Structures are given as C-alpha cells and as structure tokens.
mmCIF file of N, CA and C in Angstrom:
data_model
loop_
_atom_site.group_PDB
_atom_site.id
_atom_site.type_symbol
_atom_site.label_atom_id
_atom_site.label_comp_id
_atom_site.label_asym_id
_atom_site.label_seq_id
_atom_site.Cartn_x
_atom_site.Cartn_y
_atom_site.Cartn_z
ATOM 1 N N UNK A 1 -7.537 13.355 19.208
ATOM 2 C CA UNK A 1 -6.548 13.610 18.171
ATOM 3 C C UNK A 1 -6.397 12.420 17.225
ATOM 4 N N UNK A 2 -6.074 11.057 17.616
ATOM 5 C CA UNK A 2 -6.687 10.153 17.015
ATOM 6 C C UNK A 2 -7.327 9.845 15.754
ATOM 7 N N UNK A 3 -8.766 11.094 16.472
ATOM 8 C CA UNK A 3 -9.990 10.474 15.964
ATOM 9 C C UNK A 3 -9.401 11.361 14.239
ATOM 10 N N UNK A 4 -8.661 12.465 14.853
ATOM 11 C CA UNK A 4 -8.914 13.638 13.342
ATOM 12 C C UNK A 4 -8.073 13.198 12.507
ATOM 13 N N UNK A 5 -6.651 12.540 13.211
ATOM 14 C CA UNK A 5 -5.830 12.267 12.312
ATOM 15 C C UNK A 5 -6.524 10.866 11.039
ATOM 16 N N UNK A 6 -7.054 10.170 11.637
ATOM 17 C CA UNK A 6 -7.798 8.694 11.112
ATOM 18 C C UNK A 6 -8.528 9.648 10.063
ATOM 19 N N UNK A 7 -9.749 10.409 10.733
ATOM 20 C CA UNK A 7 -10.511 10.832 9.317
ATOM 21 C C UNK A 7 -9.667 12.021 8.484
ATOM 22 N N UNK A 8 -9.073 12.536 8.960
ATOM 23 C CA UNK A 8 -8.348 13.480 7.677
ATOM 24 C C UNK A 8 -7.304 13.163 7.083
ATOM 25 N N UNK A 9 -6.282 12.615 7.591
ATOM 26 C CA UNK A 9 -5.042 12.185 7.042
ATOM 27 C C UNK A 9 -5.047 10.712 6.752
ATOM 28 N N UNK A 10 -4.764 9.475 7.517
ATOM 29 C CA UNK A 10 -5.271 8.420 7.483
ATOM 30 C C UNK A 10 -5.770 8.229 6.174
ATOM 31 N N UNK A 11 -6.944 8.755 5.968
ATOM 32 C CA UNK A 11 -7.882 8.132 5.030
ATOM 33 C C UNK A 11 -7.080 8.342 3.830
ATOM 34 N N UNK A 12 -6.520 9.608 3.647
ATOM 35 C CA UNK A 12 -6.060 10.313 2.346
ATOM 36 C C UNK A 12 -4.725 9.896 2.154
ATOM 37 N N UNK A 13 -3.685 9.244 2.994
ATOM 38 C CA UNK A 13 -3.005 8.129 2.677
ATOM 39 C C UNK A 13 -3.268 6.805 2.344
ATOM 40 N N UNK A 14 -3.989 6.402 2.621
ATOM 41 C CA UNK A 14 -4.389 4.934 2.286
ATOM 42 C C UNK A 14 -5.207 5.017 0.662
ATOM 43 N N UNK A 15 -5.879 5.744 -0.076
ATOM 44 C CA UNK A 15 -6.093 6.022 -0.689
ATOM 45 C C UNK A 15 -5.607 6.244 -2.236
ATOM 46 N N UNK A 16 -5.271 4.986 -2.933
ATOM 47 C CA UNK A 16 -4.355 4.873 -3.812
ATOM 48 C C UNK A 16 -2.872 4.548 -3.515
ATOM 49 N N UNK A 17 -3.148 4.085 -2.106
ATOM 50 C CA UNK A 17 -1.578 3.495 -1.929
ATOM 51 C C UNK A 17 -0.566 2.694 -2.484
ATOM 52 N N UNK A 18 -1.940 1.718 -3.320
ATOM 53 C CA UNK A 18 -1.410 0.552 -3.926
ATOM 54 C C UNK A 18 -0.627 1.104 -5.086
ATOM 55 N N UNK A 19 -0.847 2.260 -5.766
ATOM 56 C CA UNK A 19 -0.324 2.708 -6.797
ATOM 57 C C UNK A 19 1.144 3.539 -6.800
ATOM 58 N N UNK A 20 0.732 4.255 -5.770
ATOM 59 C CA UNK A 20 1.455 5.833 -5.307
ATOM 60 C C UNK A 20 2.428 4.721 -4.758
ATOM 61 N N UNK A 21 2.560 3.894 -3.781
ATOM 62 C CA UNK A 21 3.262 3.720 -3.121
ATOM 63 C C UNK A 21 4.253 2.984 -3.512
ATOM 64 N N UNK A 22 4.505 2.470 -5.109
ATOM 65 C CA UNK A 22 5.342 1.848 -5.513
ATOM 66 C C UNK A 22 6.457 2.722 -6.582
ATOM 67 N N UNK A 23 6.483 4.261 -6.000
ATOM 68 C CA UNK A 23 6.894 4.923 -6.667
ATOM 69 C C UNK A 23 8.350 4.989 -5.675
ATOM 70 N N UNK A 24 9.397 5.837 -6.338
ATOM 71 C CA UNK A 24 10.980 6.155 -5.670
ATOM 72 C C UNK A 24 11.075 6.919 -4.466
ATOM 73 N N UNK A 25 12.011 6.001 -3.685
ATOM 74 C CA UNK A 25 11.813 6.679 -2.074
ATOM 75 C C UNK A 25 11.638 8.148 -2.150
ATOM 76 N N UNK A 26 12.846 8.464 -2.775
ATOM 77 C CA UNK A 26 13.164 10.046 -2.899
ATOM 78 C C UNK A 26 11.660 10.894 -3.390
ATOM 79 N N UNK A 27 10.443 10.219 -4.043
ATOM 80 C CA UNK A 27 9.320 11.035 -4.385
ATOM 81 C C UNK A 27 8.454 10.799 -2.906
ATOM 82 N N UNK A 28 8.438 9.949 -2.067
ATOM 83 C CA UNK A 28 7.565 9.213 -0.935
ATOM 84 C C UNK A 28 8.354 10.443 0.479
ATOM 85 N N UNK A 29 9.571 10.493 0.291
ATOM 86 C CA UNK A 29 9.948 10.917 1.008
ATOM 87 C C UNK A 29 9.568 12.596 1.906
ATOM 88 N N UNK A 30 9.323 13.368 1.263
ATOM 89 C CA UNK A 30 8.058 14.783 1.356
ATOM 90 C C UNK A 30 6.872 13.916 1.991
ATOM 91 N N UNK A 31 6.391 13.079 1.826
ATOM 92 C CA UNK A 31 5.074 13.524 2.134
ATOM 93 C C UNK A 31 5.187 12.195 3.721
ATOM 94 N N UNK A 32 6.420 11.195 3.884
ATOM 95 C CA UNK A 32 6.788 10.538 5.011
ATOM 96 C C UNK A 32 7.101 11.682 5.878
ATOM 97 N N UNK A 33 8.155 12.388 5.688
ATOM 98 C CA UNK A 33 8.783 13.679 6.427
ATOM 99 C C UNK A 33 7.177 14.900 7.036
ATOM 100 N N UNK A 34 6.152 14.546 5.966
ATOM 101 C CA UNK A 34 5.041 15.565 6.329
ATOM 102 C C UNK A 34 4.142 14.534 7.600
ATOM 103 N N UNK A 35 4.078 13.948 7.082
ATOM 104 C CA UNK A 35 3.424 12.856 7.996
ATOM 105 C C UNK A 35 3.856 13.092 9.277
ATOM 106 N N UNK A 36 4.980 12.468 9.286
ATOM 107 C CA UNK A 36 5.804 12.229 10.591
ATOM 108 C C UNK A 36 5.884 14.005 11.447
ATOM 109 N N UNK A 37 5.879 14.981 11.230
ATOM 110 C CA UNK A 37 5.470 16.097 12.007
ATOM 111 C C UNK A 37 4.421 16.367 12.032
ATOM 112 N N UNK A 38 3.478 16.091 11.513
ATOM 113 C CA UNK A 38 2.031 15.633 12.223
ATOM 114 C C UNK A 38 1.891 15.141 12.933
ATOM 115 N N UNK A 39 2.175 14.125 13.249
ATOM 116 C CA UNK A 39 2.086 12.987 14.235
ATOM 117 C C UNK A 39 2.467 13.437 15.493
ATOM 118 N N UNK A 40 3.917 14.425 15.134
ATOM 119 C CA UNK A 40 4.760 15.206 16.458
ATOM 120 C C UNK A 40 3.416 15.909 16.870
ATOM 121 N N UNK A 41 2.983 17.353 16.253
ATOM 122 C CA UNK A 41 2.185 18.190 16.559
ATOM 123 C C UNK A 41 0.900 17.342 17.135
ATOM 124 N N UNK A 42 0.217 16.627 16.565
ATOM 125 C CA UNK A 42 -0.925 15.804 17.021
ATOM 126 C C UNK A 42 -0.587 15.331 18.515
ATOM 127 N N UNK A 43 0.518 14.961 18.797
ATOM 128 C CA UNK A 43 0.786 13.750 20.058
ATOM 129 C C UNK A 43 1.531 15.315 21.364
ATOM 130 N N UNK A 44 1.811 16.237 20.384
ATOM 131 C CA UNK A 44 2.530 16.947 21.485
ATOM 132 C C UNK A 44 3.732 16.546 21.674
ATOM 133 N N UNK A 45 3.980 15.627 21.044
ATOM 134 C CA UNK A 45 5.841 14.823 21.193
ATOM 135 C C UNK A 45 7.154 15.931 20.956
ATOM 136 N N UNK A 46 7.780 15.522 22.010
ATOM 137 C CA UNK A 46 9.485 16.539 21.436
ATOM 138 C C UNK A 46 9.810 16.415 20.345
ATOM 139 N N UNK A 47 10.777 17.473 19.429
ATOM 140 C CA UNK A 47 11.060 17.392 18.677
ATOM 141 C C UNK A 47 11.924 16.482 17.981
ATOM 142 N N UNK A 48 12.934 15.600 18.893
ATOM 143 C CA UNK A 48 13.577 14.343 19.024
ATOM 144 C C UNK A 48 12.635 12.858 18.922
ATOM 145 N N UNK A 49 11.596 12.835 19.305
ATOM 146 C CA UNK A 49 10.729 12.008 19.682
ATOM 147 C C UNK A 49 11.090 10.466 18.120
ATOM 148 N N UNK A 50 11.140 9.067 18.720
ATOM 149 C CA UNK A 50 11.001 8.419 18.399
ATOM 150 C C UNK A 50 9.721 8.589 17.204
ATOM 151 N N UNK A 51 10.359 8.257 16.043
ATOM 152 C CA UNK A 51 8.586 8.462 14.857
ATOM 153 C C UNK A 51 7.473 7.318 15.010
ATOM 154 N N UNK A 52 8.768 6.098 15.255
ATOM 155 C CA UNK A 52 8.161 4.737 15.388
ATOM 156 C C UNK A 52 7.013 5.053 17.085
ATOM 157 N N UNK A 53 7.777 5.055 17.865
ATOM 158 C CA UNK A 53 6.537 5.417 19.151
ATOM 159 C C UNK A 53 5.351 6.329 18.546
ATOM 160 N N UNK A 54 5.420 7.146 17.665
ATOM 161 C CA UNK A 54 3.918 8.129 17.444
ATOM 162 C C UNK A 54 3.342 7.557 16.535
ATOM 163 N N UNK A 55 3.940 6.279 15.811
ATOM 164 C CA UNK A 55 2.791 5.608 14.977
ATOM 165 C C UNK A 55 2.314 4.261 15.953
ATOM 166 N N UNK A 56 3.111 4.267 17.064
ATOM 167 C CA UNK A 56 2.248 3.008 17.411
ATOM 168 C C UNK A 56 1.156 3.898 18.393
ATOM 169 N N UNK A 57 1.523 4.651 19.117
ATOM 170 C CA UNK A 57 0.607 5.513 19.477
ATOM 171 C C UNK A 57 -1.080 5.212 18.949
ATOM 172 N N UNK A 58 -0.770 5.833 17.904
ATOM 173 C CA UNK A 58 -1.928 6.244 16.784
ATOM 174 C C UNK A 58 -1.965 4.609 16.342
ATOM 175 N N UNK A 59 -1.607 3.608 16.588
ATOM 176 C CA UNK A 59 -1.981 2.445 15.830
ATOM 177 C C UNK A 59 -2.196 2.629 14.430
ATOM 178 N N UNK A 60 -1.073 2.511 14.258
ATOM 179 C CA UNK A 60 -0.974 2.732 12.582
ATOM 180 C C UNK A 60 0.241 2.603 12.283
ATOM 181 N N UNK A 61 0.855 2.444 11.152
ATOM 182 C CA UNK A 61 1.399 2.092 10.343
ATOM 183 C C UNK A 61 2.227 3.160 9.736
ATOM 184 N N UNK A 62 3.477 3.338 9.188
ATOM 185 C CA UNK A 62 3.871 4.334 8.674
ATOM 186 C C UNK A 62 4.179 3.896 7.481
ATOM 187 N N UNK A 63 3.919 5.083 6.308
ATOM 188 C CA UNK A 63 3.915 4.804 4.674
ATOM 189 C C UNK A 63 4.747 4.085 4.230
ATOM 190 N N UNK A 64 5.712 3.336 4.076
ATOM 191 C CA UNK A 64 6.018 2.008 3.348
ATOM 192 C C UNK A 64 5.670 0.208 4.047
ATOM 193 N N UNK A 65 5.254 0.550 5.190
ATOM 194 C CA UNK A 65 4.494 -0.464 5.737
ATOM 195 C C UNK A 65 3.213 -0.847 5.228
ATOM 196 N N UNK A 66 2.322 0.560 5.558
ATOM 197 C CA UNK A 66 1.028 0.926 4.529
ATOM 198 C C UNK A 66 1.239 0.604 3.540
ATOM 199 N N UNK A 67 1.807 0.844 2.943
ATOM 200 C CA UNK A 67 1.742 0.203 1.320
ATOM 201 C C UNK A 67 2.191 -1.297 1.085
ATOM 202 N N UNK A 68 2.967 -2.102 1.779
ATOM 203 C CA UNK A 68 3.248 -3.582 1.843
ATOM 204 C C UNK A 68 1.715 -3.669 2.790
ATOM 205 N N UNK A 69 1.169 -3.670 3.489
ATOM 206 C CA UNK A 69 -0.275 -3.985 3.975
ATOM 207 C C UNK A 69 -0.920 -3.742 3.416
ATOM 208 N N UNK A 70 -1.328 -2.840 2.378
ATOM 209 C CA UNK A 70 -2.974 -2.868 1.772
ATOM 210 C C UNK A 70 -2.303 -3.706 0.183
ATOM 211 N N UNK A 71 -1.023 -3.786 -0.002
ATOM 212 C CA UNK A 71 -1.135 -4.642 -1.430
ATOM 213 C C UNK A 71 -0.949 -6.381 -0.707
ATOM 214 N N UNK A 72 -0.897 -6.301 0.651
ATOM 215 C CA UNK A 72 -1.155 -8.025 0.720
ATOM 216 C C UNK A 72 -2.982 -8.395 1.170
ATOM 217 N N UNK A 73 -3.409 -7.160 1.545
ATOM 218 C CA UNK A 73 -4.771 -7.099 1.438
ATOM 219 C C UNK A 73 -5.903 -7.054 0.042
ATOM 220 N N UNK A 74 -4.822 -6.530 -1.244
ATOM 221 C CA UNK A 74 -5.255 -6.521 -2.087
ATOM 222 C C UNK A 74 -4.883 -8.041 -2.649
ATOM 223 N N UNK A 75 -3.914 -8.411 -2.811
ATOM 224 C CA UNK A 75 -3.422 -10.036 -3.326
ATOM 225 C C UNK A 75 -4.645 -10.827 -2.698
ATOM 226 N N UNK A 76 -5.080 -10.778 -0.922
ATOM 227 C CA UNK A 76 -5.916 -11.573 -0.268
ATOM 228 C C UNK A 76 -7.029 -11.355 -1.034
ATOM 229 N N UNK A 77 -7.723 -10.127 -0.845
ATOM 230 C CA UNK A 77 -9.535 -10.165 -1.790
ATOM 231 C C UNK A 77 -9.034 -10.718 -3.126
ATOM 232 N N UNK A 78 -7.709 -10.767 -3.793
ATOM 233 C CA UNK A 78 -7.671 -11.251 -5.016
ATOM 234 C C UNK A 78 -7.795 -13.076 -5.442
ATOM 235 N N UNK A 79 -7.706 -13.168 -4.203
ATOM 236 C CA UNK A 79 -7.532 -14.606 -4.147
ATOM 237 C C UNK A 79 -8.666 -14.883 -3.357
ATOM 238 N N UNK A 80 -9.521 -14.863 -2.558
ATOM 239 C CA UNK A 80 -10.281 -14.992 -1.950
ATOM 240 C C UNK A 80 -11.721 -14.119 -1.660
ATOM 241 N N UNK A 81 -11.915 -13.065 -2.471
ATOM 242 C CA UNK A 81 -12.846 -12.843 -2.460
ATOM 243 C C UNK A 81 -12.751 -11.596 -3.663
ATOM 244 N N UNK A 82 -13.086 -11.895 -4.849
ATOM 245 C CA UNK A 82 -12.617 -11.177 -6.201
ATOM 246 C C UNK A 82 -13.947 -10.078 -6.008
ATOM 247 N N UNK A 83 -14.665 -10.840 -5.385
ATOM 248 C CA UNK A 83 -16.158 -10.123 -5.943
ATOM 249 C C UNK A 83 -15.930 -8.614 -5.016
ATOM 250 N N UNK A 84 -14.989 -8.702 -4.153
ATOM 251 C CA UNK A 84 -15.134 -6.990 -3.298
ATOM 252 C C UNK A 84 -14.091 -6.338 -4.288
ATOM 253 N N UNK A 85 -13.322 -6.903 -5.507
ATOM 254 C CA UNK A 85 -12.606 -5.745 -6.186
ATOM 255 C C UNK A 85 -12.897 -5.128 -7.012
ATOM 256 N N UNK A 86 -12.380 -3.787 -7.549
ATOM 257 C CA UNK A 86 -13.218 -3.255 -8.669
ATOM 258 C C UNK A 86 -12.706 -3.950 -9.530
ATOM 259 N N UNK A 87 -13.379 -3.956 -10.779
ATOM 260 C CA UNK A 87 -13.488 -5.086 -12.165
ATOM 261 C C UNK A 87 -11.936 -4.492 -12.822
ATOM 262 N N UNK A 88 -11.428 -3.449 -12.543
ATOM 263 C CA UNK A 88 -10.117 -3.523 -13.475
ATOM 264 C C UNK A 88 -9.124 -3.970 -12.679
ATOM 265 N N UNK A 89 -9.382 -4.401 -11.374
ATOM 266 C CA UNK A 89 -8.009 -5.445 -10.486
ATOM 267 C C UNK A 89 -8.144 -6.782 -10.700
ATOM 268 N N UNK A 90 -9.199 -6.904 -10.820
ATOM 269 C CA UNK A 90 -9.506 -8.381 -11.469
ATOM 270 C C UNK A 90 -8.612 -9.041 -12.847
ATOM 271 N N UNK A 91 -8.057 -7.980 -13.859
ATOM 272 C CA UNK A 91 -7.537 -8.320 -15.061
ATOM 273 C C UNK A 91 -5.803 -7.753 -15.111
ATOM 274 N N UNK A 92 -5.338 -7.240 -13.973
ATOM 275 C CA UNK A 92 -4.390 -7.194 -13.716
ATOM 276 C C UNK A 92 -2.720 -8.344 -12.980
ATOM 277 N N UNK A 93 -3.716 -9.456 -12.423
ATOM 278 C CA UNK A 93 -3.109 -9.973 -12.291
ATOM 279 C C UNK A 93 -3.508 -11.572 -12.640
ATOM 280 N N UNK A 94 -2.703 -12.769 -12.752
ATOM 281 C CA UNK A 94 -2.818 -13.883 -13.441
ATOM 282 C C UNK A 94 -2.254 -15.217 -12.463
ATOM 283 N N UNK A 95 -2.363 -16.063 -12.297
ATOM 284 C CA UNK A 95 -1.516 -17.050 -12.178
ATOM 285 C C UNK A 95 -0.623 -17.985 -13.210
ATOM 286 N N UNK A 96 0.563 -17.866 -12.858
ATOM 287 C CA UNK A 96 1.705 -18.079 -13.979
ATOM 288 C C UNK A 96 1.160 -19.831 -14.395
ATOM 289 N N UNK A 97 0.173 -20.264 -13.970
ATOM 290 C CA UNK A 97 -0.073 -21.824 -14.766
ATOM 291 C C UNK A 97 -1.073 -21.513 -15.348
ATOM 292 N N UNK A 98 -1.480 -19.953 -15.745
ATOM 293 C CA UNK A 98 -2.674 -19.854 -16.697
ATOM 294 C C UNK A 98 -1.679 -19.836 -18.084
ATOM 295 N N UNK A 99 -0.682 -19.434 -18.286
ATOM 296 C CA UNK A 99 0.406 -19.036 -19.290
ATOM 297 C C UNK A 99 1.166 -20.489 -19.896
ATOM 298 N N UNK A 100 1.169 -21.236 -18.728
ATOM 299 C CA UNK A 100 1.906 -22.663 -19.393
ATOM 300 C C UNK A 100 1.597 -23.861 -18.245
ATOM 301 N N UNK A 101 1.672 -24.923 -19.439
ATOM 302 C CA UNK A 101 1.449 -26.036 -18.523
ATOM 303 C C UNK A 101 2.546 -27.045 -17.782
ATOM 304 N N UNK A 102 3.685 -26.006 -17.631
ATOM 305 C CA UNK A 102 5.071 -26.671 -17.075
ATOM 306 C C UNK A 102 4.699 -26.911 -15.224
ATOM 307 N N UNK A 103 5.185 -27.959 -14.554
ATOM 308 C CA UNK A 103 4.974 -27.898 -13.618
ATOM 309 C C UNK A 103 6.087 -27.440 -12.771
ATOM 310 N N UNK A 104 6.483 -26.003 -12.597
ATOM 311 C CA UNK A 104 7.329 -25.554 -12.109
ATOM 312 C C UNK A 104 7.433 -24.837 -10.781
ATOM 313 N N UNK A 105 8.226 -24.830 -9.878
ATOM 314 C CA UNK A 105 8.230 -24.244 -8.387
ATOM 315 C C UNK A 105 7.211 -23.117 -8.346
ATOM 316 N N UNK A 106 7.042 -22.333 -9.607
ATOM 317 C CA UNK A 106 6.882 -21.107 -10.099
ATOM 318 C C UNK A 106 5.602 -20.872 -9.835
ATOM 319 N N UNK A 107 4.657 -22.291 -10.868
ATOM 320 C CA UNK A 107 3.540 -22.315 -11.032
ATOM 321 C C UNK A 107 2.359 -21.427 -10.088
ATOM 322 N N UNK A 108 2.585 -21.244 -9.405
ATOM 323 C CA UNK A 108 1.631 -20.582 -8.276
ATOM 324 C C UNK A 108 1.751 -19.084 -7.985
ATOM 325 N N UNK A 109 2.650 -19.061 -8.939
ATOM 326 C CA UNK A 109 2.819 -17.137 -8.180
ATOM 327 C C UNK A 109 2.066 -16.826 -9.011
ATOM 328 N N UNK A 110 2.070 -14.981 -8.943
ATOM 329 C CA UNK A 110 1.154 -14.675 -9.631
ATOM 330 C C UNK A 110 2.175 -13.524 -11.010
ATOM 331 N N UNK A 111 1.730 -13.407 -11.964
ATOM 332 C CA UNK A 111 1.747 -12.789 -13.393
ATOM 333 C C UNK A 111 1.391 -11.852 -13.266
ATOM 334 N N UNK A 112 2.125 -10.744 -13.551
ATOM 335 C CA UNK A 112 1.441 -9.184 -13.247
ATOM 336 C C UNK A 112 1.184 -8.757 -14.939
ATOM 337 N N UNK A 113 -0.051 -8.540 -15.232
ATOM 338 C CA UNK A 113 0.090 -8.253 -17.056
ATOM 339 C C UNK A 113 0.356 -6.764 -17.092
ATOM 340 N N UNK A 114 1.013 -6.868 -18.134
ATOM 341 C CA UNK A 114 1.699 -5.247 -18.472
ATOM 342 C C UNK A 114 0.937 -4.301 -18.835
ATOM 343 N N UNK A 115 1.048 -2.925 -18.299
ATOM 344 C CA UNK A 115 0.639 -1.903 -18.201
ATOM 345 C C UNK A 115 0.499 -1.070 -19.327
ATOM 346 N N UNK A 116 -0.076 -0.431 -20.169
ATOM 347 C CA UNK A 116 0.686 0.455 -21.339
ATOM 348 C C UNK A 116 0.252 1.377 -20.698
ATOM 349 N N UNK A 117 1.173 2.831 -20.736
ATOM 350 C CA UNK A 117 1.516 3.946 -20.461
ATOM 351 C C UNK A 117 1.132 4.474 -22.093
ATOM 352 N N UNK A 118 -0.418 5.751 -21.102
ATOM 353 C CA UNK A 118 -0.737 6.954 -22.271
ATOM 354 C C UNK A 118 0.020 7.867 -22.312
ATOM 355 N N UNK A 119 0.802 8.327 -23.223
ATOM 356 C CA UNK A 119 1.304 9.386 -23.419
ATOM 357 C C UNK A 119 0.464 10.394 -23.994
ATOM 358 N N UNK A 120 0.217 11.442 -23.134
ATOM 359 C CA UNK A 120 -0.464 12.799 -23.521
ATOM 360 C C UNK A 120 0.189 14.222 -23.894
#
C-alpha cells in the first residue's frame, strides 16, 4: 500500500508544491482533508485514527510540511548546486548584497524578484 500511495499520490503532490503550496489554507484545505482519508482507507485505520500516526506510517510528510521541505530543498540546490535547477529558478531569486553595498544584518538573505501576473 505504501508502494501505490508513493507512486500515485505522493508523486502528484509533490509536484508543483513549491507553487501550489503557497496558496490560502482555506484553498489547500480539500485536497489535505482528501489526502488524509486516503491514508485512512490505505492503512485500514478507524475512522478517529490519529492523521499524524498514518503519515508517519507511510513516512511522509503531510501537505504544509511538504511544502516547507521541498522549498528548503529548493533554497539548498539554489545555493549549492544551481546547475540541478531549471533555468527560470535560477532568476527568481537574488541575494540582497547584489542590490546594495550596505553592510547590513540583512545582507545575506535572499531577494525574491517580482512576479508579473498575465492577465488573460
């Protein structure tokens, strides 16, 4: 059970997480609530059943965790190994001492450059 949940579901959550997942609880919330009775049905668990026990079960993570883990996985290849990202994550983010030469606490974080939104 595991194995099906990893290749069918699993995969298709993790999958644009970095994006999807920074959207309003209330939109995340459907598809946490779908998740989480999967997990019941998959494990055979009561209907009461702890959610947290059926994700450690399954070793995994449940969707707002997932999404704080693959964007500190994404910050890491960003900093340490650029060459595994695709070329438009590469120009998304900056370090704030590329912008000025103040030597401030600051200096080291990173600059997120702004997005423009197509309107269609």
């Amino acid at each position: 059970m595991i194995n099906i949940y990893i290749a069918i579901v699993h995969s298709h959550l993790l999958y644009g997480i970095e994006i999807y997942g920074n959207t309003y609880h209330a939109y995340l919330n459907r598809l946490m609530v779908l998740n989480n009775k999967l997990l019941k049905i998959l494990q055979s668990a009561p209907r009461k059943a702890l959610v947290l026990d059926l994700y450690e079960n399954f070793n995994t993570l449940n969707i707002p965790d997932l999404h704080n883990f693959q964007l500190l996985v994404l910050i890491h290849k960003f900093f340490y190994h650029k060459e595994k990202l695709p070329v438009i994550f590469t120009s998304y983010l900056n370090a704030n001492f590329l912008f000025h030469n103040h030597d401030t606490c600051n200096r080291d974080n990173l600059f997120l450059v702004g997005v423009k939104l197509l309107m269609v």
